[in-house]
Structures are given as structure tokens and as C-alpha cells.
Amino acid sequence: MGDMQDNMLPVIGLEIHVELATETKIFCRCANRFGDPPNTHTCPVCIGMPGAMPVMNQKAVEYSMKVGLALNCTVPNFTKWDRKSYYYPDLPKNYQISQYDLPLAIAGHLDIPLAGNKVKRIDITRAHLEEDAGKNVHDFPAHTGVDLNRAGIPLLEIVTEPDLRNVEEVMSFARSMHRLVRWLGVSHANMEMGQMRFEPNISLWVGDPEKVFDESAGYFTPIFEVKNLNSFRSLERTCQWVIDYHQAQIAEKGKAWSLADVGKQNWGFRDNLNACEFQRGKEEAHDYRYFPEPDLAPVVVDDAWRQKIRNELDEVGELPIARQRRYLTEWKLTEKEADALTQDIATSDLCDHSVEAGADPKRVVNLLLGRGAAIANERGCVIGKIGISDVQLPDLAKMLTKGEVNATAADKIFDIVVDSDALPAKIAESEGLLAVSDAGKITEWVDEAIAKNPQAVEDVHAGGKKQKKAFGFLTGQVMQLSRGAATPAEVQKLLQEKLGR
Ligand code: ADP
Ligand code: MG
Ligand code: ZN
């Protein structure tokens, strides 16, 4: 048993649902909008009245192609629509239009970043387009309502191969996908609004970890498919919970706890319990009875169309993971810094343009992750959108490098610049924040600080414990008299001279 436990390897595949940010729904002209009063964006098509005819939204297909190409998938020449039969209150049509055997994108990959500067390639099985279902509303005391505003919103489902081997890889993949679809501008991927949802398929491989899927070398525990997770936290919690659960089951049941014996199961995550619960097993599995959608023509993707999307993708430029790597290798940023600056395209572009304008990367990064991050946090926006431009930022960074302003003054200038079109150099001048390293000027402030603080001076002379603190205090006083403009090194040098140390 002990040996077996040592050889338990999580095997995880992800299905990710992404609502596309088109103006209108996928098969009708209703608005694709979250948060409006229930059932205000509905029509005979999206509520499934008999005889209503769907018309394909070309933008939804193009957004999906863009994601497919960004994931290094093949976008085939021919894809079609299929009906997937369901019977749910939030789907009054009793079927969902989806893609069964001929999806829009197949066989790609995404290279995800891992701790320690590592990268792992995760294969993408497919990405297909479908329509979202409505939403049951449980706000009423004695009944459940159905809001069909969501019904018919284009939903891209991306499916990975079972290549993920631990929670870290799952989370990196999920975050990378989140970043990618926002970067491409095809989804807001706001998880609180349900615009991105995860369904992990989780099992453990018990056996030779070098020979996963080789039946002579081991076996799988039952695959748990956990439905509809709408936060990173619940995804992380779910994966860890299921792995722990399977380990406990193996300890109790041994080889009887296997995929062959138990089959695949659907589970759900209960937020309030912080745990998963059983939904249904294989024997109750749905028969979706897929068949080709008779009301929609197949989608023919010719070379010209594919190339048009490829060109659009080229215009987006380098994608986030590639940028992250470049920041690590070329700019020598830490993983945390590189990650923070590639959260969104606006912030990353601001960095890149500032460095292209001749600023030192480290200076740019420190400014953005210092005052920049604080202001973004206050204003509830991304760092790239706080209002400092790719002309102002390099200007400020260069002043720092040249010693024309010190760090304290730079922060003050930064705070002014975000609400102004002026160049930092101008602001530094008008606000009197230019660094003063002129010894004469600083000596005046030093003399003033010494005259005003006899106790601190005494403490410095007395030596011992209080000395360091008193010296720091006096340095601070001089900096304050200079309104932050004095060069700290110069201040300390002159103070030391004056105090005879
Ligand atoms: P289904 O048709 O039941 O949804 P699929 O074969 O299409 O099953 O796979 C769905 C997901 O399950 C994919 O993300 C795939 O990577 C994952 N998967 C396949 N085999 C395993 C396994 N042994 N353990 C965990 N996940 C798996
Ligand atoms: Mg599935
Ligand atoms: Zn509609």
C-alpha cells in the first residue's frame, strides 16, 4: 500500500467556458448584456419559439477563430452546428446549439509559466462554439424564476488534454487562459458575472508515473468532473479537495476505487461547505442525442478568412506568456513582477513603450508597481489605465536614472502626472521637486535642522542605542525642509560632517 501511495499522480484536464463579448447574441439580434432586468433581452429565437430561425453571428465565429489561432490550433475549412438535447428549465428550447464532431478549432497547445522560471506545454484538444443557457433565479420565497437574458450568448468551450499534473499547473493554465481571452479582446472574462467558468476533470493515476495511460503499468481512480466553477478560488479548492478525497478512498478501498469499477462521476462545489458533493454517476449520464442543426448552414472557412483573422492576431502583437518570458530573461524581472505587468495589454504596452523610449526597465517597473499599483487599486482600474502616458513615464524614469529627482519626489510627480498632460520634467520644476545636490543649498537645510532639534543632536553625540535613530530623524528633517528635493546621500554626508562623525 505504501508503495502505491508514493505513486499517485493527479491527472487533470480542463474544460473552460468563455462568454464572448459580442454586441449581440450568437443566433439573434438580442443584446449580449449582463445585469439588466430579467428577460429584457429575449426574442422568439433565443427563447426557442417553434419556427423561429437562427442566424449566425459572424463576429462570434471570428472571435473563436482568433482564440483558436492564438492557442496554436488548426482552424478547419469546414465546421458545422449540432443540436445537443437537454431538458432544463433554463433551456426552454430543450436543446442547445453546439458543435459536436467538427469543432471550430482542434489540436493546439498553450505554454504555461510555472514557478522557478519553468514552462510546460499543455495540449488543447479542441475549442468549439455554442450558445449559453439561461439562468435560474432563486431569489423568491416559494418559487424559482428563469432569466433568459443569458440564453444565446456565445460561449466558447476550450478543452485540454489530461496533461495537468498538480494544482499549480491547473491554476497557471486557468490564469493564462483568462489573461489570453482578455488580451485578445474577445471576452471580459469577468468571473463574478459568470463570463468564465471552469470544469476540471480530475483523477489519480496509481502506478508508474512514467507510464500514465499505459494500462499494464497502473490504473486511474474514477474521473470526477466538477461542474461550473466560477472563481479561481473554487477551482483551486476543488482540485485539492478531489485529490485528497481520492487518496482517502484509495486508502480505504484499494484497487476497488478505480475508473474501471466506478466509472466517471459528476460533482459540484459547494462554496458554503468549501467541499465538493456528488451529483450523478455514469449510469445516469445524459444521452444528448446530438444531430446536425437543420436551421443553420455549416461554416466554411476559406484561406482568405483565416488569413484575415491571423492578421488581426498579428496586430495584437506578442501575447502575454511570451511577454512574461521576455521580461524575465531580457529585463531580469522577478516572476512576480513579470506576472503583475502582463495582467493586461494596457499595462504591458505602457511598459514596453517606455522601455522602447529609452527608459531603464527596472525604473519603469518600480514606478508602475509602486505608486502605479497603489493608484490603480484606489481607482479600481488596471495600472496601464491610471493616466500616465508612454511619454510621461519614460521621462520620469529617465529623470530618476540621471539623479534629477529622487525617489520621494518621483512619487509626488507620479501622483500629479496621472491627472495632467504635463511632462514630469515640467512638473518637477514648477513644484520645486528637482533634486538638489548642490552642497551650499543642502548645508542651509542641514544647519536649520540641527538648530531646531537640539535633543536629536545631543542623542547623536551621546552615541549608543539612540544614535542611529536620532541620525535618521535628522536626515528626515532635512529631507522635509527640502520638500523631498535634496539628494539623500548628500544630506547624510553633510550631516555627518556637521555633527563631527
Ligand atoms: P467527456 O466526453 O466525458 O466529457 P472527454 O474524453 O471529452 O470526456 O474528456 C473530457 C475531459 O476529461 C478533457 O478535459 C480530458 O482532458 C479529461 N480527461 C480525459 N481522461 C482523463 C483522466 N484519465 N483523468 C482526468 N481527466 C481526464
Ligand atoms: Mg465533459
Ligand atoms: Zn434573442
Coordinates of C-alpha atoms and ligand atoms in Angstrom, one line a residue:
M1 CA 0.0 0.0 0.0
G2 CA 2.8 2.4 0.9
D3 CA 4.4 1.9 -2.4
M4 CA 1.2 2.6 -4.2
Q5 CA 0.6 5.8 -2.2
D6 CA 4.0 7.0 -3.3
N7 CA 3.0 6.6 -6.9
M8 CA -0.2 8.5 -7.1
L9 CA -0.2 11.2 -9.7
P10 CA -3.0 13.6 -10.3
V11 CA -4.2 13.7 -13.9
I12 CA -6.3 16.6 -14.8
G13 CA -8.0 18.0 -17.9
L14 CA -9.8 21.3 -18.0
E15 CA -12.9 22.5 -19.9
I16 CA -13.2 26.2 -19.9
H17 CA -16.3 28.1 -20.9
V18 CA -15.8 31.7 -22.1
E19 CA -18.6 34.1 -22.9
L20 CA -17.6 36.1 -25.9
A21 CA -18.0 39.9 -25.7
T22 CA -20.0 40.4 -28.9
E23 CA -22.6 43.1 -29.2
T24 CA -25.4 40.7 -29.8
K25 CA -26.2 37.1 -29.1
I26 CA -25.0 34.2 -31.2
F27 CA -28.1 33.4 -33.3
C28 CA -30.3 36.5 -32.9
R29 CA -30.1 40.3 -32.6
C30 CA -30.7 40.5 -28.8
A31 CA -28.2 42.5 -26.9
N32 CA -25.4 40.5 -25.1
R33 CA -25.5 42.3 -21.8
F34 CA -25.2 41.3 -18.2
G35 CA -27.1 42.9 -15.3
D36 CA -30.2 44.2 -16.9
P37 CA -33.7 43.3 -15.6
P38 CA -34.6 39.7 -16.3
N39 CA -35.9 38.7 -19.7
T40 CA -35.4 42.1 -21.3
H41 CA -33.0 40.7 -23.9
T42 CA -35.1 37.9 -25.4
C43 CA -36.8 37.1 -28.7
P44 CA -38.5 34.1 -30.3
V45 CA -35.1 32.8 -31.4
C46 CA -33.3 32.8 -28.1
I47 CA -36.3 31.5 -26.1
G48 CA -36.8 28.8 -28.6
M49 CA -40.3 29.5 -30.0
P50 CA -41.1 26.9 -32.7
G51 CA -40.4 28.1 -36.2
A52 CA -38.1 31.0 -35.2
M53 CA -35.0 30.9 -37.3
P54 CA -31.4 31.3 -36.0
V55 CA -28.9 33.5 -37.9
M56 CA -25.2 33.0 -37.2
N57 CA -23.3 35.9 -35.6
Q58 CA -20.1 36.2 -37.7
K59 CA -18.2 38.1 -35.0
A60 CA -18.7 35.2 -32.6
V61 CA -17.1 32.8 -35.1
E62 CA -14.2 35.2 -35.7
Y63 CA -13.5 35.7 -32.0
S64 CA -13.4 32.0 -31.6
M65 CA -11.1 31.6 -34.6
K66 CA -8.8 34.2 -33.0
V67 CA -8.6 32.3 -29.8
G68 CA -8.1 29.0 -31.7
L69 CA -5.2 30.5 -33.7
A70 CA -3.7 32.1 -30.5
L71 CA -3.8 28.6 -29.0
N72 CA -1.9 27.2 -32.0
C73 CA -4.9 25.2 -33.1
T74 CA -5.9 24.2 -36.6
V75 CA -9.0 26.0 -37.8
P76 CA -10.5 23.6 -40.3
N77 CA -12.1 24.6 -43.5
F78 CA -15.4 23.2 -42.6
T79 CA -17.3 23.2 -39.3
K80 CA -21.0 22.8 -38.5
W81 CA -23.6 23.2 -35.8
D82 CA -25.3 20.4 -33.9
R83 CA -28.2 20.2 -31.5
K84 CA -27.5 18.8 -28.1
S85 CA -30.6 17.7 -26.3
Y86 CA -31.2 18.8 -22.7
Y87 CA -34.3 19.2 -20.6
Y88 CA -33.7 22.0 -18.2
P89 CA -35.9 25.0 -17.1
D90 CA -33.1 27.4 -18.1
L91 CA -33.2 26.0 -21.7
P92 CA -36.8 26.1 -22.8
K93 CA -35.8 25.1 -26.4
N94 CA -34.9 21.7 -25.0
Y95 CA -31.7 21.7 -26.9
Q96 CA -28.6 23.7 -27.1
I97 CA -26.9 24.6 -30.4
S98 CA -23.3 23.4 -30.1
Q99 CA -20.6 21.8 -32.2
Y100 CA -20.2 18.0 -31.9
D101 CA -17.8 16.3 -34.3
L102 CA -16.5 19.2 -36.3
P103 CA -15.4 22.0 -33.9
L104 CA -14.0 25.4 -34.9
A105 CA -10.6 24.7 -33.6
I106 CA -8.6 21.5 -33.0
A107 CA -5.2 20.2 -31.7
G108 CA -3.4 23.2 -30.3
H109 CA -1.3 24.0 -27.3
L110 CA -0.5 26.6 -24.7
D111 CA 2.8 27.0 -22.9
I112 CA 2.1 27.9 -19.3
P113 CA 4.5 29.5 -16.9
L114 CA 5.5 27.6 -13.7
A115 CA 7.5 28.6 -10.6
G116 CA 11.3 28.5 -11.0
N117 CA 11.2 30.0 -14.4
K118 CA 9.8 26.9 -16.0
V119 CA 7.4 26.4 -18.8
K120 CA 5.1 23.5 -19.6
R121 CA 3.2 22.8 -22.8
I122 CA -0.4 21.9 -22.3
D123 CA -2.1 20.4 -25.3
I124 CA -5.5 21.7 -26.4
T125 CA -7.9 19.1 -27.7
R126 CA -10.5 21.4 -29.2
A127 CA -12.4 24.6 -28.9
H128 CA -16.0 24.8 -30.1
L129 CA -18.7 27.4 -30.0
E130 CA -22.1 27.0 -28.5
E131 CA -24.9 29.1 -27.0
D132 CA -25.1 29.8 -23.3
A133 CA -28.2 28.7 -21.4
G134 CA -30.4 31.0 -19.3
K135 CA -30.1 31.3 -15.5
N136 CA -32.4 30.0 -12.8
V137 CA -33.1 32.7 -10.2
H138 CA -33.6 31.5 -6.7
D139 CA -34.5 34.9 -5.2
F140 CA -38.1 34.2 -4.5
P141 CA -39.5 32.6 -1.3
A142 CA -41.8 30.0 -2.9
H143 CA -40.6 29.6 -6.5
T144 CA -37.7 29.7 -8.9
G145 CA -37.6 32.2 -11.7
V146 CA -35.8 31.9 -15.1
D147 CA -33.9 34.7 -16.6
L148 CA -33.2 34.2 -20.3
N149 CA -31.0 37.2 -20.9
R150 CA -28.1 34.8 -20.9
A151 CA -29.7 32.3 -23.2
G152 CA -28.0 32.5 -26.6
I153 CA -24.9 34.4 -25.5
P154 CA -21.9 33.0 -27.5
L155 CA -20.0 30.6 -25.4
L156 CA -16.6 29.2 -26.4
E157 CA -15.7 25.9 -24.8
I158 CA -12.0 25.1 -24.7
V159 CA -11.0 21.6 -23.8
T160 CA -7.5 20.5 -22.8
E161 CA -5.8 17.1 -22.9
P162 CA -5.4 15.5 -19.5
D163 CA -1.9 17.0 -19.3
L164 CA -2.1 18.9 -16.0
R165 CA -0.4 17.1 -13.1
N166 CA -0.9 19.3 -10.0
V167 CA -2.9 22.2 -8.7
E168 CA -0.2 24.7 -9.6
E169 CA -0.4 23.7 -13.2
V170 CA -4.1 23.9 -13.2
M171 CA -4.1 27.4 -11.8
S172 CA -1.4 28.6 -14.1
F173 CA -3.4 27.3 -17.1
A174 CA -6.6 28.8 -15.9
R175 CA -5.0 32.2 -15.2
S176 CA -3.2 32.1 -18.6
M177 CA -6.4 31.5 -20.4
H178 CA -8.2 34.2 -18.5
R179 CA -5.4 36.6 -19.4
L180 CA -5.3 35.5 -23.1
V181 CA -9.0 36.0 -23.9
R182 CA -9.0 39.4 -22.3
W183 CA -5.8 40.3 -24.1
L184 CA -7.3 39.4 -27.4
G185 CA -10.3 41.5 -26.5
V186 CA -12.8 38.7 -27.2
S187 CA -14.2 38.3 -23.6
H188 CA -14.4 40.4 -20.5
A189 CA -14.0 37.1 -18.6
N190 CA -15.5 38.6 -15.5
M191 CA -15.9 35.6 -13.3
E192 CA -18.3 37.2 -10.9
M193 CA -20.6 37.7 -13.9
G194 CA -20.1 34.1 -15.0
Q195 CA -18.2 35.1 -18.1
M196 CA -15.6 32.5 -17.5
R197 CA -16.4 29.1 -15.9
F198 CA -14.2 26.1 -15.3
E199 CA -14.9 22.3 -15.3
P200 CA -11.9 20.3 -14.2
N201 CA -11.8 16.5 -14.8
I202 CA -9.7 15.0 -12.1
S203 CA -8.4 11.5 -11.4
L204 CA -5.3 10.0 -9.9
W205 CA -3.0 7.6 -11.8
V206 CA -1.9 4.9 -9.5
G207 CA 1.2 3.2 -10.8
D208 CA 4.3 4.0 -12.8
P209 CA 4.3 7.8 -13.1
E210 CA 6.4 7.5 -16.3
K211 CA 3.7 5.4 -18.0
V212 CA 0.5 7.2 -17.4
F213 CA -2.2 5.8 -19.7
D214 CA -0.3 2.5 -20.1
E215 CA -2.8 0.0 -18.7
S216 CA -0.1 -2.5 -17.9
A217 CA 1.6 0.0 -15.6
G218 CA -1.2 1.2 -13.4
Y219 CA -4.8 2.4 -13.3
F220 CA -6.9 5.5 -12.8
T221 CA -9.2 6.3 -10.0
P222 CA -12.7 7.4 -11.1
I223 CA -12.7 10.6 -13.1
F224 CA -14.5 13.4 -11.2
E225 CA -15.9 16.1 -13.5
V226 CA -16.7 19.1 -11.3
K227 CA -19.2 21.4 -12.9
N228 CA -19.4 25.1 -13.3
L229 CA -16.7 26.7 -11.1
N230 CA -16.8 30.5 -11.4
S231 CA -13.8 31.6 -9.4
F232 CA -10.1 30.8 -9.3
R233 CA -10.5 30.1 -5.6
S234 CA -13.2 27.5 -6.1
L235 CA -11.1 25.9 -8.9
E236 CA -8.1 25.6 -6.7
R237 CA -10.1 24.4 -3.7
T238 CA -11.9 21.8 -5.8
C239 CA -8.7 20.3 -7.3
Q240 CA -7.1 20.0 -3.9
W241 CA -10.3 18.6 -2.3
V242 CA -10.8 15.9 -5.0
I243 CA -7.1 14.9 -4.9
D244 CA -7.3 14.5 -1.1
Y245 CA -10.7 12.7 -1.4
H246 CA -9.3 10.2 -3.9
Q247 CA -6.3 9.5 -1.7
A248 CA -8.6 8.8 1.2
Q249 CA -10.7 6.5 -1.0
I250 CA -7.7 4.5 -2.1
A251 CA -6.5 4.1 1.5
E252 CA -10.0 2.7 2.3
K253 CA -11.0 0.7 -0.7
G254 CA -7.7 0.0 -2.5
K255 CA -8.0 -1.0 -6.1
A256 CA -11.8 -1.2 -6.0
W257 CA -11.6 2.6 -6.2
S258 CA -10.8 2.7 -9.9
L259 CA -12.2 4.2 -13.0
A260 CA -12.9 0.7 -14.4
D261 CA -15.1 -0.2 -11.4
V262 CA -16.7 3.1 -10.5
G263 CA -16.7 5.0 -13.8
K264 CA -16.9 8.7 -14.3
Q265 CA -18.9 10.9 -11.9
N266 CA -20.2 14.5 -11.9
W267 CA -19.6 16.5 -8.8
G268 CA -20.4 20.1 -7.8
F269 CA -18.5 22.5 -5.5
R270 CA -20.4 23.9 -2.5
D271 CA -19.0 27.2 -1.6
N272 CA -20.6 27.3 1.8
L273 CA -19.2 23.9 2.7
N274 CA -15.9 24.5 1.0
A275 CA -16.2 21.0 -0.3
C276 CA -17.5 19.0 -3.3
E277 CA -20.6 16.9 -3.4
F278 CA -21.8 14.1 -5.6
Q279 CA -24.3 14.9 -8.4
R280 CA -24.6 11.9 -10.6
G281 CA -22.8 8.8 -11.8
K282 CA -22.2 7.2 -15.2
E283 CA -25.4 5.1 -15.1
E284 CA -27.4 8.4 -15.1
A285 CA -25.3 10.0 -17.8
H286 CA -27.3 12.1 -20.3
D287 CA -28.0 10.9 -23.7
Y288 CA -27.5 14.2 -25.6
R289 CA -28.7 12.6 -28.9
Y290 CA -26.6 15.0 -31.0
F291 CA -27.8 15.6 -34.5
P292 CA -26.9 18.3 -37.1
E293 CA -28.8 21.6 -36.7
P294 CA -31.1 21.8 -39.6
D295 CA -31.7 25.5 -39.4
L296 CA -28.1 26.7 -39.8
A297 CA -25.7 26.3 -42.7
P298 CA -22.3 24.8 -42.0
V299 CA -19.4 27.3 -41.6
V300 CA -16.9 27.3 -44.4
V301 CA -13.6 28.9 -43.5
D302 CA -11.6 29.7 -46.6
D303 CA -8.0 30.7 -46.6
A304 CA -8.8 34.4 -47.0
W305 CA -11.0 34.5 -44.0
R306 CA -8.4 32.5 -41.9
Q307 CA -5.7 34.9 -43.0
K308 CA -7.7 37.9 -42.1
I309 CA -8.1 36.7 -38.5
R310 CA -4.4 35.7 -38.5
N311 CA -3.5 39.3 -39.5
E312 CA -5.7 40.7 -36.7
L313 CA -3.9 38.4 -34.3
D314 CA -0.5 39.7 -35.6
E315 CA -1.7 43.2 -34.9
V316 CA -2.4 42.3 -31.3
G317 CA 1.4 41.6 -31.1
E318 CA 3.2 39.5 -28.7
L319 CA 0.9 37.5 -26.4
P320 CA 1.1 37.7 -22.6
I321 CA 3.1 34.5 -21.9
A322 CA 5.7 35.4 -24.4
R323 CA 6.0 38.9 -22.9
Q324 CA 6.3 37.4 -19.4
R325 CA 9.3 35.3 -20.6
R326 CA 10.9 38.3 -22.3
Y327 CA 10.6 40.3 -19.1
L328 CA 12.2 37.5 -17.1
T329 CA 15.0 36.8 -19.5
E330 CA 15.8 40.2 -21.1
W331 CA 14.7 42.6 -18.3
K332 CA 15.7 40.3 -15.5
L333 CA 12.5 41.0 -13.6
T334 CA 11.3 38.7 -10.9
E335 CA 8.5 36.2 -11.7
K336 CA 6.1 38.3 -9.5
E337 CA 7.0 41.5 -11.4
A338 CA 6.7 39.9 -14.8
D339 CA 3.4 38.4 -13.8
A340 CA 2.0 41.6 -12.5
L341 CA 2.9 43.6 -15.6
T342 CA 1.4 41.1 -18.0
Q343 CA -2.0 41.0 -16.4
D344 CA -3.4 43.1 -19.2
I345 CA -2.3 44.6 -22.5
A346 CA -2.6 48.3 -21.5
T347 CA -0.1 47.9 -18.6
S348 CA 2.3 45.7 -20.6
D349 CA 2.2 48.1 -23.6
L350 CA 2.9 51.0 -21.3
C351 CA 6.0 49.2 -20.0
D352 CA 7.2 48.2 -23.5
H353 CA 6.7 51.6 -25.0
S354 CA 8.5 53.3 -22.1
V355 CA 11.5 51.0 -22.4
E356 CA 11.5 51.5 -26.2
A357 CA 11.7 55.2 -25.5
G358 CA 15.0 54.6 -23.7
A359 CA 13.9 54.2 -20.0
D360 CA 15.6 51.6 -17.8
P361 CA 13.2 48.6 -17.4
K362 CA 13.7 48.3 -13.6
R363 CA 12.9 52.0 -13.1
V364 CA 9.7 51.7 -15.1
V365 CA 8.7 48.6 -13.2
N366 CA 9.4 50.1 -9.8
L367 CA 7.3 53.2 -10.7
L368 CA 4.4 51.2 -12.0
L369 CA 4.4 48.6 -9.2
G370 CA 4.9 51.3 -6.6
R371 CA 2.7 54.4 -7.0
G372 CA 1.1 53.0 -10.1
A373 CA -0.3 49.9 -8.4
A374 CA -1.5 51.9 -5.4
I375 CA -3.3 54.4 -7.7
A376 CA -4.8 51.6 -9.8
N377 CA -6.0 50.0 -6.6
E378 CA -7.7 53.2 -5.4
R379 CA -9.3 53.8 -8.8
G380 CA -10.3 50.3 -9.5
C381 CA -8.6 50.1 -12.9
V382 CA -5.6 48.4 -14.4
I383 CA -2.2 50.0 -13.9
G384 CA -2.0 50.8 -17.6
K385 CA -5.1 53.0 -17.4
I386 CA -4.4 55.2 -14.5
G387 CA -3.5 58.1 -16.8
I388 CA 0.3 58.2 -17.0
S389 CA 1.3 58.1 -20.7
D390 CA 4.0 56.3 -22.5
V391 CA 5.7 59.7 -23.0
Q392 CA 5.4 60.8 -19.3
L393 CA 6.5 57.5 -17.8
P394 CA 9.9 57.2 -19.6
D395 CA 10.5 60.9 -19.0
L396 CA 10.1 60.4 -15.2
A397 CA 12.1 57.1 -15.2
K398 CA 15.0 58.9 -17.0
M399 CA 15.0 61.7 -14.5
L400 CA 15.4 59.2 -11.8
T401 CA 18.2 57.5 -13.5
K402 CA 20.0 60.8 -14.1
G403 CA 19.5 61.7 -10.4
E404 CA 17.5 64.8 -11.4
V405 CA 14.8 63.7 -9.0
N406 CA 15.0 61.4 -6.0
A407 CA 12.5 58.5 -5.3
T408 CA 10.3 60.6 -2.9
A409 CA 10.0 63.4 -5.4
A410 CA 9.3 60.9 -8.2
D411 CA 6.4 59.5 -6.3
K412 CA 5.0 63.0 -5.8
I413 CA 5.4 63.8 -9.5
F414 CA 3.8 60.5 -10.4
D415 CA 0.7 61.4 -8.4
I416 CA 0.4 64.7 -10.3
V417 CA 1.2 63.3 -13.7
V418 CA -1.7 60.8 -13.7
D419 CA -4.1 63.7 -13.8
S420 CA -2.1 66.0 -16.0
D421 CA -0.8 66.2 -19.6
A422 CA 2.4 67.9 -18.5
L423 CA 5.8 66.3 -18.7
P424 CA 7.3 65.2 -15.4
A425 CA 10.3 67.5 -16.0
K426 CA 8.0 70.5 -16.1
I427 CA 6.1 69.4 -13.0
A428 CA 9.4 68.8 -11.1
E429 CA 10.4 72.3 -12.0
S430 CA 7.1 74.1 -11.2
E431 CA 6.7 72.1 -7.9
G432 CA 10.3 72.6 -6.8
L433 CA 10.9 68.9 -6.8
L434 CA 14.1 68.9 -8.8
A435 CA 16.8 67.1 -6.9
V436 CA 19.2 69.4 -5.1
S437 CA 22.7 68.0 -4.7
D438 CA 24.2 71.4 -4.5
A439 CA 26.1 71.3 -1.2
G440 CA 25.6 75.0 -0.4
K441 CA 21.8 74.7 -0.6
I442 CA 21.7 71.5 1.4
T443 CA 24.1 72.9 4.0
E444 CA 21.5 75.6 4.8
W445 CA 18.8 72.9 5.4
V446 CA 21.2 70.8 7.5
D447 CA 22.1 73.9 9.6
E448 CA 18.4 74.6 10.1
A449 CA 17.6 71.1 11.1
I450 CA 20.4 71.0 13.6
A451 CA 19.4 74.3 15.1
K452 CA 15.8 73.2 15.5
N453 CA 16.4 69.8 17.0
P454 CA 19.0 70.1 19.9
Q455 CA 17.7 66.9 21.6
A456 CA 18.4 64.8 18.5
V457 CA 21.8 66.4 18.1
E458 CA 22.5 65.5 21.7
D459 CA 21.4 61.9 21.2
V460 CA 23.7 61.6 18.2
H461 CA 26.7 62.9 20.2
A462 CA 25.8 60.6 23.2
G463 CA 26.3 57.6 21.0
G464 CA 24.9 54.2 21.9
K465 CA 21.4 53.0 21.2
K466 CA 19.7 56.2 20.4
Q467 CA 22.4 57.4 18.0
K468 CA 21.1 55.7 14.9
K469 CA 17.6 56.7 15.4
A470 CA 18.4 60.3 16.1
F471 CA 20.6 60.5 13.0
G472 CA 17.7 59.0 10.9
F473 CA 15.4 61.6 12.4
L474 CA 17.7 64.5 11.5
T475 CA 18.1 63.1 7.9
G476 CA 14.3 63.1 7.7
Q477 CA 14.1 66.6 8.9
V478 CA 16.5 67.9 6.3
M479 CA 14.6 66.0 3.6
Q480 CA 11.4 67.6 4.8
L481 CA 12.9 71.1 4.7
S482 CA 14.0 70.4 1.1
R483 CA 10.4 69.2 0.4
G484 CA 11.9 65.9 -0.7
A485 CA 14.2 67.5 -3.2
A486 CA 17.6 67.0 -1.5
T487 CA 19.7 64.0 -2.6
P488 CA 19.6 61.7 0.5
A489 CA 23.2 60.6 0.1
E490 CA 24.4 64.2 0.0
V491 CA 22.3 65.1 3.1
Q492 CA 23.8 62.2 5.1
K493 CA 27.3 63.2 4.1
L494 CA 26.8 66.8 5.1
L495 CA 25.0 65.9 8.3
Q496 CA 27.9 63.6 9.3
E497 CA 30.4 66.3 8.6
K498 CA 28.5 68.9 10.6
L499 CA 27.9 66.5 13.6
G500 CA 31.6 65.7 13.5
R501 CA 31.2 62.0 12.9
Ligands
ADP1 P1 -16.4 13.5 -21.7 O1 -16.9 13.2 -23.1 O2 -16.9 12.6 -20.7 O3 -16.6 14.9 -21.3 P2 -13.7 13.6 -22.7 O4 -12.9 12.4 -23.1 O5 -14.2 14.5 -23.8 O6 -14.9 13.1 -21.7 O7 -12.8 14.4 -21.8 C1 -13.2 15.5 -21.1 C2 -12.1 16.0 -20.2 O8 -11.6 14.9 -19.4 C3 -10.9 16.5 -21.0 O9 -10.5 17.8 -20.5 C4 -9.8 15.5 -20.8 O10 -8.6 16.0 -20.8 C5 -10.2 14.9 -19.5 N1 -9.7 13.6 -19.2 C6 -9.6 12.6 -20.0 N2 -9.1 11.5 -19.4 C7 -8.8 11.8 -18.1 C8 -8.3 11.2 -17.0 N3 -7.9 9.9 -17.0 N4 -8.2 11.9 -15.8 C9 -8.6 13.1 -15.8 N5 -9.1 13.8 -16.8 C10 -9.2 13.2 -18.0
MG2 MG -17.3 17.0 -20.3
ZN3 ZN -32.9 36.8 -29.0

